[in-house]
């Protein structure tokens, strides 16, 4: 493969943070004699993408196969993009500085809806035709995957194949299939047809698209263009997750990145059932790694990387059945060594006094809790099975353990929300501050801070709220201002997400194939790095929609009956559409559903459909219990 380093090096002196583009970081894998080359690209800058666990996991899986070399790729920052275009340098991989166009497979993860235009920037900068239909025999196959793959249609024109679900096994399977077929002289069309037979793999080119009226009549939006193609794609699940080592080789970057620490995944999945949460639906069932696996892996990872901080990652780390034992052991092993333990966020009903002491030892930064809604009524609607008493108990424990800063996450615009619910956010936040203020000596009160972060509700595919619309941006700002005016304490700081970007996020979350044209035209009009507030170009999206005759508000804000067939109905997380519809009806009745890892099965269907049950390292302790899980 071509080494572009001689072309890249002269550009580095002209760009900010050149270490983003320098290879030979500690921990990189080099297999220059491989006969099959795969690159996995994060469609944003190195600082954001390097910490992405999917990049590490999947490149390690491919590199474990003899003769295959998996490299990483990132979208350069805007200054470097301009320099590369001027110099005619195509997008390159990190390890080998090789042009992406020369790889057998280019994988692009889809981490969030606002990355859509960055996917096109990646392809164009690499010199790869944007649309799969325009690619020839000499072009690499372009694969997609990640969270947004659960509604793949707005991206479908740009990918040859889209992997649905967890990729530890499917990525290796598809790479081996492509390698063997290329060796046998198969055409691109033959390879695509074969890929469509791999469970969990969607090949959009091989399917037609019905009109909305036809889709509602037929119960699906797609139809196969060839015989023998599946009409429904179930996600892949890595059945061996619980037994797999929590530590695997990691790259240590030259430059500071987001989440610049050792990340160890302790469990996968969450059965709490928050009705707005896509991740809670798409990663079911729950699988826990054992305490011994986690503790040994943390020790090995710190020794291999030199980090002094470790984050125990998952959707709900403090739900792990052995979390207190894990934290106790790690604190004992690293006592006096300056190692900091962190948990990304804390569940209110899993966080007692002992947990507060265990999370970070002597180093007290800030703690994050997510009540999500300001009133118990609305928390019942969204199935957030926590109470104000849970929040107050968690805050009391944190203050007693030495914390002086607290961050609270809420959503605005949730289904059935009223002004009283918005005012409830202000009331609850001020109550938290007052409890903290009363619990500390007068001389420490000046250090107290409560940060309130408000996201705008985005209806996500594959959730019970997928049929509910988003409130208009102007209504979102009215509610934000109502909240701001309702908060009286100066120590309570309010921040909120830009409703304009959340609007595009909702558009991409709910749309179908018609959005492929919108994404491309918005990109051609200058949209890229849409997740960056300073680079987001709302006008590009608005003008593109007007030119194409698309009403984005109709897509983002429409509310449907549960009988309405949505554009992603052929893609399954394992949870049944009937269960999602039932959960939406429960929301309308303000009725909650218990977590099946603590209670009885809720009937979501994931275990039965996918053939994988919840795998816990030990019995989960109900909220309010002081028992500690035994290490096994």
Coordinates of C-alpha atoms in Angstrom, one line a residue, residues 53-601:
X53 CA -14.3 1.6 22.3
X54 CA -15.8 0.2 19.1
X55 CA -12.6 1.3 17.2
X56 CA -10.4 -0.5 19.7
X57 CA -12.6 -3.6 20.0
X58 CA -13.1 -4.2 16.3
X59 CA -9.6 -3.4 15.1
X60 CA -8.3 -5.9 17.7
X61 CA -10.7 -8.5 16.5
X62 CA -9.6 -8.2 12.9
X63 CA -5.9 -8.0 13.8
X64 CA -6.2 -11.3 15.7
X65 CA -6.7 -13.0 12.3
X66 CA -3.6 -14.0 10.5
X67 CA -3.0 -12.1 7.3
X68 CA -5.4 -9.3 8.1
X69 CA -4.4 -5.8 9.2
X70 CA -6.9 -3.4 10.7
X71 CA -6.0 0.2 11.0
X72 CA -7.7 3.3 12.3
X73 CA -8.8 6.5 10.5
X74 CA -10.3 9.8 11.6
X75 CA -11.6 12.9 9.9
X76 CA -9.0 15.7 10.1
X77 CA -9.9 19.0 11.5
X78 CA -11.1 21.7 9.1
X79 CA -7.7 23.4 8.8
X80 CA -6.0 20.1 7.8
X81 CA -8.8 19.2 5.4
X82 CA -8.2 22.5 3.6
X83 CA -4.4 21.8 3.4
X84 CA -5.0 18.2 2.2
X85 CA -7.4 19.3 -0.5
X86 CA -5.0 22.0 -1.7
X87 CA -2.1 19.6 -1.8
X88 CA -4.1 16.8 -3.3
X89 CA -3.5 14.4 -0.3
X90 CA -6.3 11.9 0.2
X91 CA -7.6 10.8 3.5
X92 CA -5.2 8.3 5.1
X93 CA -5.1 5.7 7.9
X94 CA -3.1 6.4 11.1
X95 CA -0.9 3.3 11.4
X96 CA 0.3 3.0 7.8
X97 CA -0.5 6.5 6.4
X98 CA -2.1 4.6 3.5
X99 CA -4.9 6.1 1.3
X100 CA -8.3 4.8 2.3
X101 CA -9.1 4.1 -1.3
X102 CA -6.5 1.3 -1.3
X103 CA -8.1 -0.7 1.5
X104 CA -10.3 -3.8 0.9
X105 CA -12.9 -2.6 3.3
X106 CA -13.5 0.9 4.7
X107 CA -15.6 0.7 7.9
X108 CA -17.3 3.9 9.2
X109 CA -18.9 4.0 12.5
X110 CA -22.1 6.0 13.0
X111 CA -21.9 7.2 16.6
X112 CA -24.7 9.8 16.4
X113 CA -27.1 11.4 13.9
X114 CA -25.1 14.6 13.5
X115 CA -22.2 12.6 12.0
X116 CA -24.1 12.1 8.7
X117 CA -22.5 14.8 6.7
X118 CA -19.1 13.9 8.1
X119 CA -19.5 10.4 6.5
X120 CA -19.7 12.2 3.1
X121 CA -16.7 14.3 4.0
X122 CA -14.7 11.1 4.8
X123 CA -15.7 9.5 1.5
X124 CA -15.0 12.5 -0.7
X125 CA -11.7 13.3 1.0
X126 CA -10.7 9.7 0.4
X127 CA -11.6 9.8 -3.3
X128 CA -14.3 7.2 -2.9
X129 CA -17.6 7.8 -4.8
X130 CA -20.2 8.9 -2.3
X131 CA -22.9 6.5 -3.4
X132 CA -22.6 2.7 -3.4
X133 CA -24.3 2.5 -6.7
X134 CA -21.5 4.6 -8.3
X135 CA -18.6 2.5 -7.1
X136 CA -16.7 0.2 -9.4
X137 CA -14.7 -3.0 -9.0
X138 CA -11.6 -1.2 -7.9
X139 CA -13.3 0.8 -5.1
X140 CA -13.2 -0.5 -1.5
X141 CA -16.4 -1.9 0.0
X142 CA -17.8 0.7 2.5
X143 CA -19.3 -0.7 5.6
X144 CA -21.4 1.1 8.2
X145 CA -22.3 0.2 11.8
X146 CA -22.9 1.6 15.3
X147 CA -25.9 3.1 17.1
X148 CA -27.4 4.9 14.0
X149 CA -27.5 1.6 12.1
X150 CA -30.7 0.8 13.9
X151 CA -32.3 3.3 11.5
X152 CA -29.9 2.8 8.5
X153 CA -32.1 4.3 5.8
X154 CA -31.0 8.0 5.9
X155 CA -27.4 6.7 5.3
X156 CA -28.3 3.7 3.0
X157 CA -27.2 5.2 -0.3
X158 CA -23.7 5.7 1.0
X159 CA -22.9 2.2 2.3
X160 CA -22.4 -1.1 0.5
X161 CA -23.3 -2.9 3.7
X162 CA -24.4 -2.0 7.1
X163 CA -23.7 -4.1 10.2
X164 CA -26.6 -4.2 12.7
X165 CA -25.6 -4.9 16.4
X166 CA -22.4 -5.9 18.0
X167 CA -19.5 -6.5 15.7
X168 CA -17.0 -8.7 17.5
X169 CA -17.9 -11.7 15.4
X170 CA -19.7 -10.3 12.4
X171 CA -16.9 -7.9 11.5
X172 CA -14.4 -10.8 11.3
X173 CA -17.0 -13.0 9.4
X174 CA -17.6 -10.3 6.8
X175 CA -13.9 -9.6 6.3
X176 CA -13.1 -13.3 5.9
X177 CA -16.0 -13.6 3.4
X178 CA -14.8 -10.7 1.3
X179 CA -11.2 -11.9 1.4
X180 CA -12.1 -15.4 0.2
X181 CA -14.4 -14.2 -2.5
X182 CA -11.8 -11.7 -3.8
X183 CA -9.2 -14.4 -4.0
X184 CA -11.7 -16.5 -6.0
X185 CA -12.2 -13.6 -8.4
X186 CA -15.8 -12.8 -7.5
X187 CA -17.4 -9.6 -8.7
X188 CA -18.5 -6.7 -6.5
X189 CA -22.2 -7.7 -7.1
X190 CA -21.5 -11.3 -6.1
X191 CA -19.8 -10.2 -2.9
X192 CA -22.7 -7.9 -2.0
X193 CA -25.2 -10.7 -2.5
X194 CA -23.1 -13.0 -0.3
X195 CA -22.8 -10.4 2.4
X196 CA -26.6 -10.0 2.5
X197 CA -26.7 -13.7 3.7
X198 CA -24.5 -13.0 6.7
X199 CA -26.8 -12.6 9.8
X200 CA -27.0 -9.0 11.0
X201 CA -25.8 -7.6 7.6
X202 CA -28.0 -5.2 5.6
X203 CA -27.1 -4.5 1.9
X204 CA -29.4 -1.5 0.9
X205 CA -28.6 -1.7 -2.8
X206 CA -30.3 -5.1 -3.0
X207 CA -33.7 -3.7 -1.7
X208 CA -36.3 -1.4 -3.2
X209 CA -38.3 1.2 -1.3
X210 CA -42.0 1.5 -1.1
X211 CA -44.0 4.7 -0.9
X212 CA -45.4 5.6 2.5
X213 CA -48.9 4.5 1.5
X214 CA -47.7 1.1 0.2
X215 CA -45.5 0.7 3.3
X216 CA -48.5 1.1 5.6
X217 CA -50.5 -1.4 3.6
X218 CA -47.7 -4.0 3.4
X219 CA -46.2 -3.6 6.9
X220 CA -42.7 -2.8 5.6
X221 CA -40.8 -0.2 3.6
X222 CA -38.4 -2.4 1.8
X223 CA -38.7 -5.3 -0.7
X224 CA -35.9 -7.5 -2.0
X225 CA -34.7 -7.0 -5.6
X226 CA -33.3 -10.5 -5.8
X227 CA -34.4 -13.9 -4.7
X228 CA -33.2 -15.4 -1.4
X229 CA -32.7 -12.2 0.5
X230 CA -33.9 -11.8 4.1
X231 CA -36.7 -9.3 4.6
X232 CA -35.9 -8.7 8.2
X233 CA -32.5 -8.2 9.8
X234 CA -32.0 -9.0 13.5
X235 CA -29.0 -7.5 15.3
X236 CA -26.0 -9.5 16.2
X237 CA -25.2 -10.2 19.8
X238 CA -21.7 -11.2 21.1
X239 CA -22.6 -14.1 23.2
X240 CA -19.1 -14.5 24.6
X241 CA -19.0 -11.0 26.1
X242 CA -19.3 -12.0 29.8
X243 CA -16.4 -14.4 29.5
X244 CA -14.2 -12.3 27.3
X245 CA -11.3 -10.4 28.9
X246 CA -12.1 -6.8 29.9
X247 CA -8.6 -5.8 29.0
X248 CA -7.4 -5.8 25.4
X249 CA -4.6 -3.9 23.7
X250 CA -5.1 -0.2 23.6
X251 CA -3.4 2.7 21.8
X252 CA -1.9 5.5 24.0
X253 CA -2.2 8.7 22.1
X254 CA 0.6 11.3 21.7
X255 CA -1.9 14.2 22.3
X256 CA -4.6 14.8 24.8
X257 CA -8.0 13.3 23.8
X258 CA -11.5 13.2 25.2
X259 CA -11.7 10.6 27.9
X260 CA -7.9 10.3 28.0
X261 CA -7.9 7.4 30.5
X262 CA -8.1 3.6 30.6
X263 CA -11.6 2.5 29.7
X264 CA -12.7 -0.9 30.9
X265 CA -16.2 -2.1 29.9
X266 CA -17.7 -3.9 32.9
X267 CA -21.0 -4.9 31.5
X268 CA -23.1 -4.5 28.3
X269 CA -26.8 -3.8 28.1
X270 CA -29.3 -2.2 30.4
X271 CA -32.8 -3.4 31.3
X272 CA -33.9 -0.3 33.2
X273 CA -36.3 0.4 30.3
X274 CA -36.2 4.2 30.1
X275 CA -38.6 4.8 27.3
X276 CA -36.6 7.5 25.5
X277 CA -33.3 5.6 25.6
X278 CA -32.2 3.8 22.4
X279 CA -29.1 2.4 23.9
X280 CA -31.2 0.6 26.6
X281 CA -33.1 -1.1 23.8
X282 CA -30.4 -1.9 21.4
X283 CA -27.8 -3.5 23.8
X284 CA -30.2 -6.0 25.5
X285 CA -29.8 -8.5 27.1
X286 CA -27.6 -7.5 30.0
X287 CA -24.2 -9.3 30.3
X288 CA -21.8 -8.7 33.2
X289 CA -18.1 -9.5 33.3
X290 CA -17.0 -11.1 36.6
X291 CA -15.4 -9.1 39.4
X292 CA -12.1 -11.1 39.0
X293 CA -12.1 -10.4 35.2
X294 CA -12.6 -6.7 35.7
X295 CA -10.1 -6.2 38.6
X296 CA -7.4 -8.3 36.8
X297 CA -8.0 -6.4 33.6
X298 CA -7.8 -3.0 35.2
X299 CA -4.4 -3.9 36.7
X300 CA -3.1 -5.3 33.4
X301 CA -4.4 -2.2 31.5
X302 CA -2.8 0.3 33.8
X303 CA 0.5 -1.6 33.7
X304 CA 0.5 -1.7 29.9
X305 CA -0.6 1.9 29.3
X306 CA 0.8 4.0 32.1
X307 CA -2.5 5.7 32.8
X308 CA -3.3 7.0 36.3
X309 CA -7.1 7.0 35.8
X310 CA -9.5 4.2 34.9
X311 CA -13.1 4.5 34.0
X312 CA -15.4 1.5 34.5
X313 CA -17.7 2.0 31.5
X314 CA -21.2 0.7 30.7
X315 CA -24.7 2.1 30.3
X316 CA -25.2 1.6 34.1
X317 CA -22.1 0.6 35.9
X318 CA -23.4 0.9 39.4
X319 CA -26.0 -1.7 38.5
X320 CA -23.3 -4.3 38.3
X321 CA -24.1 -7.1 40.8
X322 CA -20.5 -7.0 42.2
X323 CA -19.8 -3.3 41.8
X324 CA -19.0 -2.6 45.5
X325 CA -16.6 -5.6 45.7
X326 CA -15.0 -4.4 42.4
X327 CA -14.4 -0.9 43.7
X328 CA -13.3 -2.1 47.1
X329 CA -10.7 -4.4 45.6
X330 CA -9.4 -1.7 43.2
X331 CA -9.1 0.9 45.9
X332 CA -7.2 -1.5 48.1
X333 CA -4.8 -2.4 45.3
X334 CA -4.1 1.2 44.3
X335 CA -4.1 2.7 47.8
X336 CA -1.4 5.4 47.9
X337 CA -0.5 5.0 44.2
X338 CA -2.4 8.0 42.9
X339 CA -4.8 6.0 40.7
X340 CA -8.2 7.5 40.2
X341 CA -11.3 5.4 39.7
X342 CA -14.3 6.9 37.9
X343 CA -17.8 5.8 37.0
X344 CA -19.3 7.7 34.0
X345 CA -22.6 8.4 35.8
X346 CA -24.3 7.2 38.9
X347 CA -27.8 5.8 39.2
X348 CA -29.7 7.4 42.0
X349 CA -31.0 4.2 43.5
X350 CA -27.7 2.4 43.3
X351 CA -25.6 5.0 45.0
X352 CA -25.3 4.9 48.8
X353 CA -22.8 6.3 51.2
X354 CA -20.4 3.4 50.8
X355 CA -20.5 3.7 47.0
X356 CA -19.8 7.5 47.2
X357 CA -16.6 6.7 49.2
X358 CA -15.5 4.0 46.8
X359 CA -15.8 5.8 43.5
X360 CA -12.9 8.1 43.6
X361 CA -11.0 7.6 46.9
X362 CA -9.4 10.9 48.0
X363 CA -9.9 12.7 44.7
X364 CA -13.3 14.5 44.6
X365 CA -14.2 16.0 41.2
X366 CA -17.9 16.2 40.3
X367 CA -20.6 13.7 40.4
X368 CA -23.3 13.3 37.7
X369 CA -26.9 12.1 38.2
X370 CA -29.7 11.9 35.7
X371 CA -33.2 12.5 37.1
X372 CA -34.3 13.3 33.5
X373 CA -37.6 14.9 34.6
X374 CA -38.6 17.4 37.2
X375 CA -41.7 15.7 38.5
X376 CA -42.5 12.2 39.6
X377 CA -45.4 12.1 37.2
X378 CA -43.1 12.6 34.2
X379 CA -40.5 10.2 35.6
X380 CA -43.2 7.6 35.7
X381 CA -44.1 8.4 32.1
X382 CA -40.6 7.8 30.9
X383 CA -40.1 4.8 33.2
X384 CA -37.3 6.4 35.2
X385 CA -37.9 4.4 38.3
X386 CA -36.4 6.8 40.8
X387 CA -37.8 9.2 43.2
X388 CA -36.8 12.6 44.7
X389 CA -35.9 10.7 47.8
X390 CA -33.5 8.6 45.8
X391 CA -31.8 11.8 44.5
X392 CA -31.7 13.5 47.9
X393 CA -30.2 10.3 49.5
X394 CA -27.5 10.1 46.7
X395 CA -26.7 13.8 47.1
X396 CA -26.5 13.5 50.9
X397 CA -24.1 10.5 50.5
X398 CA -21.9 12.4 48.0
X399 CA -21.7 15.5 50.2
X400 CA -20.8 13.4 53.3
X401 CA -18.1 11.7 51.2
X402 CA -16.6 15.0 50.3
X403 CA -18.1 16.1 47.0
X404 CA -18.9 19.7 46.5
X405 CA -20.0 19.8 42.8
X406 CA -23.0 18.0 41.4
X407 CA -24.3 17.8 37.8
X408 CA -27.9 17.0 37.0
X409 CA -29.1 15.8 33.6
X410 CA -32.7 16.6 32.5
X411 CA -34.7 16.5 29.3
X412 CA -37.0 19.1 27.9
X413 CA -39.8 18.2 25.6
X414 CA -40.6 14.7 26.8
X415 CA -44.0 13.3 25.8
X416 CA -46.8 14.7 27.9
X417 CA -44.5 17.4 29.5
X418 CA -46.2 20.5 30.9
X419 CA -45.0 23.8 32.2
X420 CA -45.3 22.4 35.7
X421 CA -42.8 19.7 34.8
X422 CA -40.4 22.3 33.5
X423 CA -40.7 24.3 36.7
X424 CA -40.2 21.1 38.6
X425 CA -36.7 20.9 37.2
X426 CA -35.9 24.3 38.8
X427 CA -37.6 23.3 42.1
X428 CA -35.7 20.0 42.3
X429 CA -32.3 21.6 41.4
X430 CA -32.7 24.3 44.0
X431 CA -33.7 21.7 46.6
X432 CA -30.5 19.8 45.8
X433 CA -28.5 22.9 46.3
X434 CA -30.2 23.7 49.6
X435 CA -29.5 20.2 50.9
X436 CA -25.8 20.5 50.0
X437 CA -25.6 24.0 51.5
X438 CA -27.1 22.8 54.8
X439 CA -24.8 19.8 55.0
X440 CA -21.5 21.7 54.8
X441 CA -19.8 24.2 57.2
X442 CA -20.5 27.9 56.3
X443 CA -16.9 28.4 55.1
X444 CA -17.3 25.7 52.4
X445 CA -20.6 26.9 50.9
X446 CA -18.9 29.1 48.4
X447 CA -17.4 26.0 46.8
X448 CA -20.8 24.4 46.2
X449 CA -22.1 24.2 42.6
X450 CA -25.1 22.5 41.0
X451 CA -24.9 22.3 37.2
X452 CA -28.1 21.5 35.3
X453 CA -27.8 20.3 31.8
X454 CA -30.9 20.1 29.7
X455 CA -31.1 18.2 26.4
X456 CA -34.0 18.4 24.0
X457 CA -35.9 15.2 23.7
X458 CA -35.1 13.4 20.4
X459 CA -37.5 10.5 19.4
X460 CA -35.1 7.6 18.8
X461 CA -35.7 4.6 16.5
X462 CA -36.4 1.3 18.3
X463 CA -37.8 2.9 21.5
X464 CA -41.3 3.2 22.9
X465 CA -41.2 6.9 22.1
X466 CA -40.3 6.4 18.4
X467 CA -43.9 7.3 17.5
X468 CA -43.8 10.6 19.4
X469 CA -42.7 13.9 17.8
X470 CA -40.2 16.4 18.9
X471 CA -41.4 19.8 20.0
X472 CA -40.6 22.7 17.6
X473 CA -37.3 24.6 18.3
X474 CA -39.2 27.8 19.2
X475 CA -41.3 25.9 21.8
X476 CA -38.1 24.4 23.2
X477 CA -36.6 27.8 23.7
X478 CA -39.8 29.0 25.5
X479 CA -39.5 26.1 27.9
X480 CA -35.7 26.7 28.4
X481 CA -36.5 30.4 29.3
X482 CA -39.3 29.3 31.6
X483 CA -36.7 27.1 33.4
X484 CA -34.1 29.8 33.5
X485 CA -36.5 32.3 35.0
X486 CA -37.7 29.7 37.6
X487 CA -34.2 29.2 39.1
X488 CA -33.4 31.7 41.8
X489 CA -30.2 30.4 43.3
X490 CA -27.0 31.8 41.6
X491 CA -25.1 28.6 42.4
X492 CA -27.5 26.6 40.2
X493 CA -26.1 27.0 36.6
X494 CA -28.4 26.1 33.6
X495 CA -27.0 24.9 30.3
X496 CA -29.0 23.5 27.4
X497 CA -28.5 21.9 24.0
X498 CA -29.1 24.0 20.8
X499 CA -32.6 23.2 19.6
X500 CA -31.5 23.6 16.0
X501 CA -29.0 20.8 16.2
X502 CA -31.4 18.6 18.1
X503 CA -33.9 19.3 15.3
X504 CA -31.5 17.8 12.7
X505 CA -30.8 14.9 15.1
X506 CA -34.6 14.2 15.3
X507 CA -34.9 14.5 11.5
X508 CA -32.1 11.9 10.9
X509 CA -33.4 9.7 13.7
X510 CA -36.9 9.4 12.1
X511 CA -36.5 9.7 8.4
X512 CA -36.3 7.2 5.6
X513 CA -34.4 6.8 2.4
X514 CA -35.6 10.2 1.1
X515 CA -33.1 11.8 3.5
X516 CA -30.1 10.4 1.6
X517 CA -30.6 13.2 -1.0
X518 CA -31.0 15.7 1.8
X519 CA -27.8 14.7 3.6
X520 CA -25.8 14.9 0.3
X521 CA -27.3 18.3 -0.7
X522 CA -26.8 19.7 2.8
X523 CA -23.1 18.5 2.7
X524 CA -22.7 20.1 -0.8
X525 CA -24.0 23.4 0.6
X526 CA -21.4 23.3 3.4
X527 CA -22.8 21.2 6.3
X528 CA -20.2 19.2 8.1
X529 CA -19.1 18.8 11.7
X530 CA -22.8 19.4 12.7
X531 CA -22.1 18.3 16.3
X532 CA -19.7 21.2 16.7
X533 CA -21.8 24.3 17.8
X534 CA -19.3 26.7 16.1
X535 CA -19.4 24.8 12.8
X536 CA -23.0 23.8 12.6
X537 CA -24.6 25.3 9.4
X538 CA -28.4 25.4 9.9
X539 CA -28.8 27.2 6.6
X540 CA -27.3 24.4 4.6
X541 CA -29.9 22.0 5.9
X542 CA -32.8 24.4 5.5
X543 CA -31.9 25.4 1.9
X544 CA -31.3 21.8 1.0
X545 CA -34.8 20.8 2.3
X546 CA -36.4 23.6 0.5
X547 CA -34.7 22.7 -2.8
X548 CA -35.8 19.1 -2.5
X549 CA -39.3 19.9 -1.4
X550 CA -38.8 18.0 2.0
X551 CA -40.7 19.3 5.0
X552 CA -38.3 18.5 7.9
X553 CA -40.7 19.6 10.6
X554 CA -43.2 17.0 9.4
X555 CA -40.6 14.3 9.9
X556 CA -39.2 15.5 13.2
X557 CA -42.4 16.6 14.9
X558 CA -45.1 14.2 13.7
X559 CA -46.8 12.0 16.2
X560 CA -48.1 8.6 15.0
X561 CA -50.3 5.9 16.2
X562 CA -48.5 2.7 17.2
X563 CA -50.0 1.0 14.2
X564 CA -47.9 3.3 11.9
X565 CA -45.1 1.3 10.2
X566 CA -41.9 3.2 10.7
X567 CA -39.0 3.3 8.1
X568 CA -36.8 1.0 10.2
X569 CA -39.4 -1.7 10.8
X570 CA -37.2 -4.3 8.9
X571 CA -34.4 -3.8 11.5
X572 CA -34.7 -5.4 14.9
X573 CA -32.9 -4.9 18.2
X574 CA -34.6 -8.0 19.5
X575 CA -37.3 -6.2 21.4
X576 CA -40.7 -6.7 19.7
X577 CA -42.8 -3.9 18.1
X578 CA -45.7 -5.2 20.2
X579 CA -43.8 -4.7 23.4
X580 CA -42.6 -1.2 22.4
X581 CA -46.2 -0.2 21.6
X582 CA -47.3 -1.6 25.0
X583 CA -44.7 0.4 26.7
X584 CA -45.9 3.5 25.0
X585 CA -49.4 2.8 26.3
X586 CA -48.0 2.4 29.7
X587 CA -46.3 5.8 29.4
X588 CA -49.7 7.4 28.5
X589 CA -51.1 5.8 31.7
X590 CA -48.1 6.9 33.8
X591 CA -47.5 3.3 34.6
X592 CA -43.9 2.0 35.2
X593 CA -42.3 -1.3 34.1
X594 CA -39.7 -3.0 36.4
X595 CA -36.1 -3.9 35.4
X596 CA -36.1 -7.6 34.6
X597 CA -32.7 -8.1 36.1
X598 CA -34.2 -7.2 39.5
X599 CA -37.7 -8.3 38.9
X600 CA -39.8 -10.6 36.6
X601 CA -39.4 -10.6 32.8

